[in-house]
Short mmCIF file of C-alpha atoms in Angstrom, two decimals:
data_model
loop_
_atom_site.label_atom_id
_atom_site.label_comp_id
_atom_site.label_asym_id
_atom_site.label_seq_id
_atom_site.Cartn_x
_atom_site.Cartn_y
_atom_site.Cartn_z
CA UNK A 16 87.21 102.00 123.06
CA UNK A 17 90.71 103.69 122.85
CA UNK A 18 92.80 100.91 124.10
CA UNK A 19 94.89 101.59 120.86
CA UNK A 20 97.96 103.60 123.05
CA UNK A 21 100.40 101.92 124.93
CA UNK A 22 102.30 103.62 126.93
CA UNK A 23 105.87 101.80 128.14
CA UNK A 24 106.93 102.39 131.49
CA UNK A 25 111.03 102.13 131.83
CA UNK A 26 113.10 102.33 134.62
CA UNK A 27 116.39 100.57 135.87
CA UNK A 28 115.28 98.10 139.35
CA UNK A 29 114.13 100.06 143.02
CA UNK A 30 113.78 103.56 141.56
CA UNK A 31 109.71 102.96 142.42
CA UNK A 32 108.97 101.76 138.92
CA UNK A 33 105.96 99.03 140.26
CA UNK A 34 104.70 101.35 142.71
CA UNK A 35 103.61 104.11 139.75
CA UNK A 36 102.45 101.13 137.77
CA UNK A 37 100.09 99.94 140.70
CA UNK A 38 99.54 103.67 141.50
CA UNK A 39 98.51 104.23 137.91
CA UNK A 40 96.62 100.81 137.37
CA UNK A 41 96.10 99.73 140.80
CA UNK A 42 97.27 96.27 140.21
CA UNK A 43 99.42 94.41 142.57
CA UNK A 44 102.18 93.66 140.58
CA UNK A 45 105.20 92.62 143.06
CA UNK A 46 106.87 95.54 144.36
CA UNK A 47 110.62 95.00 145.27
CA UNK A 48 114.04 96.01 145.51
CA UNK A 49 115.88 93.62 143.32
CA UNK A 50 116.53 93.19 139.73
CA UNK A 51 113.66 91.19 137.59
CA UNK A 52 111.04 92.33 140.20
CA UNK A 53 108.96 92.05 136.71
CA UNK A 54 110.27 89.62 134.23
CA UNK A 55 107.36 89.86 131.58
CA UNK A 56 105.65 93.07 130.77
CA UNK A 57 102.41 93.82 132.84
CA UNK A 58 99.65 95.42 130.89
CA UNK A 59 97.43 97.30 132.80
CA UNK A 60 94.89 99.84 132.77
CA UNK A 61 95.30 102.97 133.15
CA UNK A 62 93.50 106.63 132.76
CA UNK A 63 93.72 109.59 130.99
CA UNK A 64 91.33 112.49 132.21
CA UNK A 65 89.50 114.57 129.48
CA UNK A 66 86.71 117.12 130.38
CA UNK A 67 83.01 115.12 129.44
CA UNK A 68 81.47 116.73 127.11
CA UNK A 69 77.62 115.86 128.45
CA UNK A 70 76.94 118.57 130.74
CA UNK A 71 77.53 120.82 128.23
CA UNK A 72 74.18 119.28 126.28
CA UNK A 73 72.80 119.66 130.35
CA UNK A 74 73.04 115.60 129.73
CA UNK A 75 74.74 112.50 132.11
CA UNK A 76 76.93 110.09 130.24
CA UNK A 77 77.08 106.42 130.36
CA UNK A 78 80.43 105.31 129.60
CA UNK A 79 80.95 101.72 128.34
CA UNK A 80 84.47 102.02 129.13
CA UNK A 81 86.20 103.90 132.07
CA UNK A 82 84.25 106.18 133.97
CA UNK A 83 83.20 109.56 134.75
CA UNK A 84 83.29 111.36 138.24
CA UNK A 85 81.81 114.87 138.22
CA UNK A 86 82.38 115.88 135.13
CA UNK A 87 85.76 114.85 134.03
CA UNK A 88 85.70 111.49 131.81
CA UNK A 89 88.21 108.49 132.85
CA UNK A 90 89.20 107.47 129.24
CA UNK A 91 91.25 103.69 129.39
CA UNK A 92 94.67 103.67 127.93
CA UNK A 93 97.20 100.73 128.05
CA UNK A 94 100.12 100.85 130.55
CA UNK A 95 102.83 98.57 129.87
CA UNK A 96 105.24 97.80 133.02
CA UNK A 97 109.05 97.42 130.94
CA UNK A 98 111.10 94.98 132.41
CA UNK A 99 114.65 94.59 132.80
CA UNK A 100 116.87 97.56 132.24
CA UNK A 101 119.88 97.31 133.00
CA UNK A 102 123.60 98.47 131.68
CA UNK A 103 124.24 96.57 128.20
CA UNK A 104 120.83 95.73 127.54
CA UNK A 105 120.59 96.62 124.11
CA UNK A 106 124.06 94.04 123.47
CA UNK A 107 121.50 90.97 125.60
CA UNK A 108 122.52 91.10 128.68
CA UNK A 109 119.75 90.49 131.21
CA UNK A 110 116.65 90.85 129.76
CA UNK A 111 117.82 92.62 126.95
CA UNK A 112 116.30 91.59 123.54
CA UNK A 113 112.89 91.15 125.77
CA UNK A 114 112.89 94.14 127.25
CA UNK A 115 113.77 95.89 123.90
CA UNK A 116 111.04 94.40 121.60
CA UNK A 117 108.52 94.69 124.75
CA UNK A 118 109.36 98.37 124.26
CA UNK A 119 108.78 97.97 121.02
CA UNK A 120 105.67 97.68 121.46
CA UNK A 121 104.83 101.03 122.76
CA UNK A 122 104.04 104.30 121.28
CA UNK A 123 105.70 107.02 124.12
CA UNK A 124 107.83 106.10 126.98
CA UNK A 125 107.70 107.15 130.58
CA UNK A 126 110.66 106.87 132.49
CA UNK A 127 110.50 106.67 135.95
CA UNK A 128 113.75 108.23 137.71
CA UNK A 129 114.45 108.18 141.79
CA UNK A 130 115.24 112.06 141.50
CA UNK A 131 116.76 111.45 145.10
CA UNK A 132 119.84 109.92 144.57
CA UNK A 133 119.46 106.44 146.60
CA UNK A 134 119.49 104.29 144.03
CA UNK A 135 122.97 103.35 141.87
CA UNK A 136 123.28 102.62 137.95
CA UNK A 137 122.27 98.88 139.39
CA UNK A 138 119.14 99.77 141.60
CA UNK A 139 121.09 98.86 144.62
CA UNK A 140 120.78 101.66 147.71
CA UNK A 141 123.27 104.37 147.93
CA UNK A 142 123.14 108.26 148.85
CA UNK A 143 124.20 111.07 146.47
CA UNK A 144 123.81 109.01 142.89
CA UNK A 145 123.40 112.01 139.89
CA UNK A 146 119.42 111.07 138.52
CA UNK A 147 121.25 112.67 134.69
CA UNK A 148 123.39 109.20 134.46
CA UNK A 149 119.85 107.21 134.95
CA UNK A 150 118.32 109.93 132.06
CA UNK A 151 121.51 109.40 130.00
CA UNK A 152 121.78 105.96 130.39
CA UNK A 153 118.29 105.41 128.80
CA UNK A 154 119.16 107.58 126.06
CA UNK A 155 122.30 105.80 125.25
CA UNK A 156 120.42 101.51 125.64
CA UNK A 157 118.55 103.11 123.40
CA UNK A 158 120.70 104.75 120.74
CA UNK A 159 123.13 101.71 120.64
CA UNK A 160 120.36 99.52 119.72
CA UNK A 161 118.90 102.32 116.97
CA UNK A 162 122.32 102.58 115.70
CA UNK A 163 122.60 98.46 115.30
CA UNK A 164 119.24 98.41 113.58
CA UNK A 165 120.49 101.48 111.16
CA UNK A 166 124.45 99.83 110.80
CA UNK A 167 122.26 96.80 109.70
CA UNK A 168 120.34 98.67 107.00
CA UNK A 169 123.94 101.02 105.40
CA UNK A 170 125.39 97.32 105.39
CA UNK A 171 122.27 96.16 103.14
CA UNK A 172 122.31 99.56 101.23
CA UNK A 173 126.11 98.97 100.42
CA UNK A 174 126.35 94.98 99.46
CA UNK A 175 124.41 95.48 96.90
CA UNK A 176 121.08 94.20 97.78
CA UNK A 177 119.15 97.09 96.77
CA UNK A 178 119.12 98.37 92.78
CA UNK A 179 120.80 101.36 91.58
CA UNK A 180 117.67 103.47 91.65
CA UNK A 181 116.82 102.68 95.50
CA UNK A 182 117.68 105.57 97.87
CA UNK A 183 119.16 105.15 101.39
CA UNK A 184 116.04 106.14 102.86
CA UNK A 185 114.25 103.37 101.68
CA UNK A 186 116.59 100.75 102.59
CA UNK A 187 116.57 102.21 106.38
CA UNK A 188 112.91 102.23 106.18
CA UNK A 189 112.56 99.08 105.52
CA UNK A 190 115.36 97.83 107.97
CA UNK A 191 113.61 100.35 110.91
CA UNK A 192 109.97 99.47 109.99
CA UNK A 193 109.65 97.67 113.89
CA UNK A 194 109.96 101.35 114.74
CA UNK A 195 107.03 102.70 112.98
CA UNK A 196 109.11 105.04 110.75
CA UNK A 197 108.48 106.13 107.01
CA UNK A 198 110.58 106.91 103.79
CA UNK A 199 109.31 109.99 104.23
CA UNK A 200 110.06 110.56 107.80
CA UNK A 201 113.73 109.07 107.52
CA UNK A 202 114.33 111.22 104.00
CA UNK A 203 113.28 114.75 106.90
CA UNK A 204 116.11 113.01 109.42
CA UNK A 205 118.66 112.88 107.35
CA UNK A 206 118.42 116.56 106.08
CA UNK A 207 117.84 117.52 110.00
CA UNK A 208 120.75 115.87 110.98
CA UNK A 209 122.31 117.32 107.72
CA UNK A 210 124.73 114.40 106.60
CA UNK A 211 123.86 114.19 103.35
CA UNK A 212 122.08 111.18 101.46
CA UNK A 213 125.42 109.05 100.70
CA UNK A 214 126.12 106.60 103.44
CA UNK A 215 129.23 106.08 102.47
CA UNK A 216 130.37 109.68 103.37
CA UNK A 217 128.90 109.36 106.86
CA UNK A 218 131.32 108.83 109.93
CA UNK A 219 130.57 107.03 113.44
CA UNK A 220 129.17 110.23 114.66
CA UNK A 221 126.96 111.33 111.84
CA UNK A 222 125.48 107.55 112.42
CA UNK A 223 124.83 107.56 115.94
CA UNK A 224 123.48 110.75 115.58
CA UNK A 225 121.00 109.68 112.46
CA UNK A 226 120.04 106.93 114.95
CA UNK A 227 119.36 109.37 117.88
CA UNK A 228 117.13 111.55 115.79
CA UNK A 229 115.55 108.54 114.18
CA UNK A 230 114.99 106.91 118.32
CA UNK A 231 113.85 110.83 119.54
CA UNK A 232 111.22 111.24 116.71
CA UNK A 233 110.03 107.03 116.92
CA UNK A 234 110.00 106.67 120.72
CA UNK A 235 109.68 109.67 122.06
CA UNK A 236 110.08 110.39 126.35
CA UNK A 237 108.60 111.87 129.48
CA UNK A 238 110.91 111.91 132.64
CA UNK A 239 108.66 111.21 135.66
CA UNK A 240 111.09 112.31 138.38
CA UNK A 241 109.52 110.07 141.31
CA UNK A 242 110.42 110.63 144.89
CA UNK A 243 110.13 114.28 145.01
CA UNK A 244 108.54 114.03 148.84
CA UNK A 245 112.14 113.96 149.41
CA UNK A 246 114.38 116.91 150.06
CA UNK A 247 117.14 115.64 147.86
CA UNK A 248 115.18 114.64 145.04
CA UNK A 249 113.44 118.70 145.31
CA UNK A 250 116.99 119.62 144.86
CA UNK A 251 118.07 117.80 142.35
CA UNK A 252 114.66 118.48 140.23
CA UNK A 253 115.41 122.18 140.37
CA UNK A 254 118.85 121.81 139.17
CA UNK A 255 118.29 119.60 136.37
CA UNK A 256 115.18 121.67 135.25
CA UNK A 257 117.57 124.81 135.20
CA UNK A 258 120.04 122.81 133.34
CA UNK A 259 120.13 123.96 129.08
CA UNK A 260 121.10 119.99 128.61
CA UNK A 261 118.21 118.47 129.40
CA UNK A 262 115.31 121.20 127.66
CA UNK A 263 114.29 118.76 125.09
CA UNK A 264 112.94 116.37 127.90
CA UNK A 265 109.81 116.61 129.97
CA UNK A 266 110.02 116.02 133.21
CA UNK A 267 107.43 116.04 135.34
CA UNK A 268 107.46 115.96 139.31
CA UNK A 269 106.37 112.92 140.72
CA UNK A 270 105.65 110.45 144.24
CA UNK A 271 103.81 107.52 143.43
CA UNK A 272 103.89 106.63 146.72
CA UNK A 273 101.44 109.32 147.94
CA UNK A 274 99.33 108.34 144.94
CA UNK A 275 99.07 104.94 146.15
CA UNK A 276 98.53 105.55 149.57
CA UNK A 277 95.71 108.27 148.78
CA UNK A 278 93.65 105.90 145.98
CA UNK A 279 94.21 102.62 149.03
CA UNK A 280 93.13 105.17 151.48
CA UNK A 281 90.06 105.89 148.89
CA UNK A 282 89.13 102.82 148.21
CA UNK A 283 89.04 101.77 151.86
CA UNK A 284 86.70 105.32 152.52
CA UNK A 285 88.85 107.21 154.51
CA UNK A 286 89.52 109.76 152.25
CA UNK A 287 87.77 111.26 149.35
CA UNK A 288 90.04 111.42 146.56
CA UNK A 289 90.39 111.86 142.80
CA UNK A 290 92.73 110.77 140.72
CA UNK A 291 95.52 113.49 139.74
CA UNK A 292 93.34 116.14 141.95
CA UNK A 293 95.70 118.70 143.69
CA UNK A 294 93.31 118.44 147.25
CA UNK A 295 91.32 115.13 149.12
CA UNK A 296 89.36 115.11 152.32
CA UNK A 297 89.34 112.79 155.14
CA UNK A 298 86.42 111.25 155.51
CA UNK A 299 86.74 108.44 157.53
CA UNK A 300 88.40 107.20 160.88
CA UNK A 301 92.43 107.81 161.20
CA UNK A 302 95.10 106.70 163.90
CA UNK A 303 97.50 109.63 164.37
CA UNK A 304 99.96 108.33 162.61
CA UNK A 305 98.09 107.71 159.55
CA UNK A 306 96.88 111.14 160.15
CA UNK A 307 100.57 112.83 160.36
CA UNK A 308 101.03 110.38 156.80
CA UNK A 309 98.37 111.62 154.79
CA UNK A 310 99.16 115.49 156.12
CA UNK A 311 102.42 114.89 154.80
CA UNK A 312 101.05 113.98 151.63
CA UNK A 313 98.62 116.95 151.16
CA UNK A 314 101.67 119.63 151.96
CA UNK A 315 103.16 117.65 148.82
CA UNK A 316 100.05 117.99 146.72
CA UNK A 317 100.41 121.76 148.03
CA UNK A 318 103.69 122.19 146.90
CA UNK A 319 103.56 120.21 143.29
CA UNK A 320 99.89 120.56 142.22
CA UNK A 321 99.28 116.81 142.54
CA UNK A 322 101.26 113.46 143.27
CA UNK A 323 102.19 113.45 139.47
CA UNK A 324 101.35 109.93 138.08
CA UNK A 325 98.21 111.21 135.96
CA UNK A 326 100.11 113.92 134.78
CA UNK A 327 103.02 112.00 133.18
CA UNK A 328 100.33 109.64 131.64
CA UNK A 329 98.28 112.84 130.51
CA UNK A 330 101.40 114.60 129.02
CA UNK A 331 103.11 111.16 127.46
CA UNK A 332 99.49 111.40 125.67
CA UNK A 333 98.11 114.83 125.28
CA UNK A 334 101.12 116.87 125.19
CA UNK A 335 103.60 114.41 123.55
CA UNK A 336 102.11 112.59 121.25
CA UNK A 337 99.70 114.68 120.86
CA UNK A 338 96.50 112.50 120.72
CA UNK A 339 93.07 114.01 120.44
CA UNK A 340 89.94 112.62 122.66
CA UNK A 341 86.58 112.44 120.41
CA UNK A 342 83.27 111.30 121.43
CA UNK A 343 80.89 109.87 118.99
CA UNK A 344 77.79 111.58 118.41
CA UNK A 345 74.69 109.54 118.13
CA UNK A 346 71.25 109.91 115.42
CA UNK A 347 69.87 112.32 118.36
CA UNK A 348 72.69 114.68 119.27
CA UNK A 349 74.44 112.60 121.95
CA UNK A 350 72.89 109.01 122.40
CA UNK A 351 73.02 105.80 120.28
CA UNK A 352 69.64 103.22 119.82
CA UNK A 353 70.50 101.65 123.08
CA UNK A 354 69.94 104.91 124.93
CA UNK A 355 73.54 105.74 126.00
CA UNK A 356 74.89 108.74 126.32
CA UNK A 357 78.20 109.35 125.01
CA UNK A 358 79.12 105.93 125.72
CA UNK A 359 82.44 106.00 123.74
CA UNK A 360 85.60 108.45 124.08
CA UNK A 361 87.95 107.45 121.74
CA UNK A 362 91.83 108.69 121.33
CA UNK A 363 92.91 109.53 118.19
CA UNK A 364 96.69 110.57 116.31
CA UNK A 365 96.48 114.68 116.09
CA UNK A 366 95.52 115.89 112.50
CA UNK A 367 93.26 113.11 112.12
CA UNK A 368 90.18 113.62 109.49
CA UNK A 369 86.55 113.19 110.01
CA UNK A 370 87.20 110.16 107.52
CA UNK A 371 89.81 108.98 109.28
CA UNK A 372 87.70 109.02 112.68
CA UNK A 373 85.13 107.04 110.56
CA UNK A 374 88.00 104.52 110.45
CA UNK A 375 89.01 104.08 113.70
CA UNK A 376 85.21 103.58 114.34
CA UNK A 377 85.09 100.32 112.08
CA UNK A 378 86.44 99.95 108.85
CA UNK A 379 83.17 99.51 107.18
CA UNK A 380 82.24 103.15 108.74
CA UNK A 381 85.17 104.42 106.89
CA UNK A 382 84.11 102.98 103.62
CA UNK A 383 80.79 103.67 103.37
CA UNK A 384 81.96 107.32 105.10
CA UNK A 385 79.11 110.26 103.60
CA UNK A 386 79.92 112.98 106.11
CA UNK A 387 79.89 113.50 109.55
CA UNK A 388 78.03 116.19 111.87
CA UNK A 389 79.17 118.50 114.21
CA UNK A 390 76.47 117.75 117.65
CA UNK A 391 77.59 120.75 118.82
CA UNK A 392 76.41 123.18 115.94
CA UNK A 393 74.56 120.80 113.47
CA UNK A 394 77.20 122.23 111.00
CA UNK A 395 78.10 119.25 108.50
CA UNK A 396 81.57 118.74 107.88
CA UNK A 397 83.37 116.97 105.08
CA UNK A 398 85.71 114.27 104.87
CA UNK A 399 88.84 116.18 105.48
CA UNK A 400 87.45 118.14 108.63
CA UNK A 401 90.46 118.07 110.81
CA UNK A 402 89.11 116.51 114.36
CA UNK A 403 89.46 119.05 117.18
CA UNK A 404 90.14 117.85 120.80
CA UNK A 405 86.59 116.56 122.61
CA UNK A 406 84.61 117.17 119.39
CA UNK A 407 81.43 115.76 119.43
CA UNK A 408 81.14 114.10 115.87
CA UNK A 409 77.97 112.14 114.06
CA UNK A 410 79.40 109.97 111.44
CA UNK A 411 76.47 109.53 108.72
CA UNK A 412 77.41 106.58 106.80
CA UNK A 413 76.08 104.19 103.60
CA UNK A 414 77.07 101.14 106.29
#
C-alpha cells in the first residue's frame, strides 16, 4: 500500500546504472554500454526492509503487498530508472527536458557513480577518471536548471505581474511549485542563504546559490558509489569520504553486480540469500569457477557489510527523507474481518499525525477520524499523536 515514494535513479551511461535497477527490481531492463541504454523511465519495484511487527504479538503476518522472510517485512516502494544524463542536459541536449521532468517526478535521488574511474564524463571506458566530476556534474545539471526555473520567477516578480503587496517568496513559489516547495519553505531559504528579500539586490551568485539551496532541500541525494569490488574504486571511496567537500552527501558503498549475481544465484537455488544480508550459503551445485565468483563476492560482503543496493534504497528513504513505516491495526489487535494479519505496511512523511495516517488510509477515514489506538498498549491517542516508526495503530472512525 505505500507505493506513494518514488525514488529516481540518476547516473550518466555505463557507470552500472541498469544493473542496480535490475539488482534492486529484478527486471531485465537492457543493460549496456552506450548512451540511451534507457530512453523512457522504467518503474519498477523495489524494497525497503522494516522489522515486522507480528512476532512481537507471537503472531505470522499476511502481507497483501511485498513480503516477509523471517521476520523482516519487504515493504514495495517505486524505483524509477532516469534516463539520459548527459553534459548540457538541463539546456535540451539529449534527453534533456525528459530526463528533467522524469526526475521531476521523484521524491529523493540516488545517484549511481563508477567509484573506479573507468568510465569518462560521456560513459565511454577510460582508466583514472576523478568519480567528484560525475558527483559535481549532477549537482551543477541540476542547479542550472533550478536557477532557470528561479531567473524565470525574479523576471515575473520584476515586470510587474505581481501587486505591490506580493512578496518574492510567493512569486518563486508559485514559479517552483513542479518542485514541491512552499512560501514558507522558500521565505526559510532565503534567510539561510542570507540575501535578503529584494531581488533586485541579488547578484549571479546569491541566485545560483538561492537555487542550490532551493534544489538541496526539494531533491535531495544519496551517492551510491557502485563498483567498490574494485581496488580503485576502494581507493577512491576512502579519499572522497575523508574529503570536508563532500560531508553534506551520503554515500554509500556499493556493487550491484554481486547483488545481482547472488539474488540470480537465489532464485535458481544455489544459494540461500537475502536481500541486503551481510552473509548467504551455498546450497546448491557449483562449477569451480562459479565457486571462486561467489567467494569473491562474500569477501566483499565481509569487507562492506553487504553489496549495498538495499542500503542506498533504505537510507534515500529512512535516513533521508525520513519516512516512517506504520502498520494498521485491526478491531482485534492485529487482524482485519478478512482474517489477515498485518496485511498493510504503509510509508509515511516523518511528523505525520494519527489524523494524518487516517488520511493516507482513505480520505473518508480521515474525515470521519474519532481516534486511533495504540495495539501495542491499548493506550488511545488523539488526533495529533505524532506516528512513531513501526507503530501499530487502530484508526476508530465514524466511516
Amino acid at each position: 500500500m505505500s507505493t506513494s515514494y518514488r525514488i529516481g535513479l540518476v547516473g550518466k551511461p555505463s557507470v552500472g546504472k541498469s544493473s542496480f535497477f535490475n539488482a534492486a527490481t529484478m527486471n531485465d531492463v537492457p543493460e549496456g554500454a552506450y548512451p540511451f541504454t534507457t530512453i523512457d523511465p522504467s518503474v519498477g519495484e523495489a524494497y525497503a526492509r522494516v522489522d515486522c511487527a507480528a512476532p512481537e504479538f507471537d503472531e505470522e503476518c499476511t502481507p497483501s503487498v511485498g513480503y516477509c522472510d523471517h521476520g523482516t517485512r519487504f515493504v514495495p516502494t517505486k524505483l524509477v530508472d532516469v534516463a539520459g544524463l548527459i553534459p548540457g542536459a538541463h539546456e535540451g541536449n539529449g534527453l534533456g527536458n525528459q530526463f528533467l521532468s522524469d526526475l521531476n517526478e521523484t521524491d529523493v535521488l540516488v545517484h549511481v557513480v563508477d567509484f573506479s574511474g573507468k568510465t569518462d564524463a560521456e560513459g565511454e571506458p577510460t582508466e583514472g577518471h576523478d568519480p567528484r566530476d560525475d558527483i559535481a556534474f549532477l549537482e551543477e545539471e541540476l542547479d542550472q536548471w533550478y536557477l532557470g526555473v528561479l531567473e524565470k520567477g525574479i523576471e515575473r516578480y520584476e515586470t510587474g505581474y505581481t501587486t505591490e503587496d506580493d512578496a518574492i517568496e510567493e512569486e518563486l513559489a508559485e514559479q517552483m511549485s513542479a518542485f514541491k516547495t512552499s512560501e514558507d519553505e522558500i521565505k526559510r531559504l532565503i534567510r539561510r542563504v542570507d540575501v535578503g528579500f529584494d531581488p533586485a539586490a541579488w547578484d549571479e551568485a546569491d541566485q545560483l546559490e538561492l537555487a542550490r539551496e532551493i534544489r538541496k532541500e526539494t531533491k535531495p541525494m544519496v551517492i551510491a558509489a557502485n563498483k567498490m569490488d574494485t581496488p580503485e574504486a576502494q581507493a577512491n571511496y576512502e579519499e572522497i569520504t575523508d574529503d570536508p567537500d563532500y560531508d553534506h552527501l551520503t554515500i554509500v558503498p556499493c556493487s550491484a553486480h554481486a547483488e545481482k549475481a547472488l539474488k540470480s544465484a537465489d532464485k535458481a537455488g544455489v544459494v540461500d540469500y537475502r536481500p541486503g544480508d551481510g552473509e548467504f550459503e551455498i546450497t546448491g551445485d557449483v562449477s569451480g569457477e562459479q565457486e571462486q565468483g561467489l567467494e569473491q563476492i562474500r569477501d566483499f560482503l565481509e569487507e562492506f557489510g553487504a553489496t549495498g543496493v538495499q542500503a542506498a534504497l533504505e537510507t534515500a528513504l529512512f535516513d533521508v527523507l525520513g519516512v516512517t513505516p506504520v502498520f494498521p491495526g485491526g478491531a482485534n489487535g492485529l487482524g482485519n474481518e478478512r482474517g489477515e494479519v498485518l496485511p498493510d505496511c504503509y510509508l509515511i512523511p516523518p511528523n505525520s499525525t494519527a489524523e494524518e495516517f487516517a488520511y493516507s488510509l482513505h480520505s473518508d477515514i480521515g474525515d470521519g477520524f474519532l481516534h486511533a489506538i495504540d495495539c501495542r498498549t491499548n493506550r488511545q491517542l488523539g488526533k495529533d499523536y505524532e506516528v512513531e516508526s513501526r507503530d501499530v495503530i487502530e484508526v476508530i472512525t465514524t466511516n
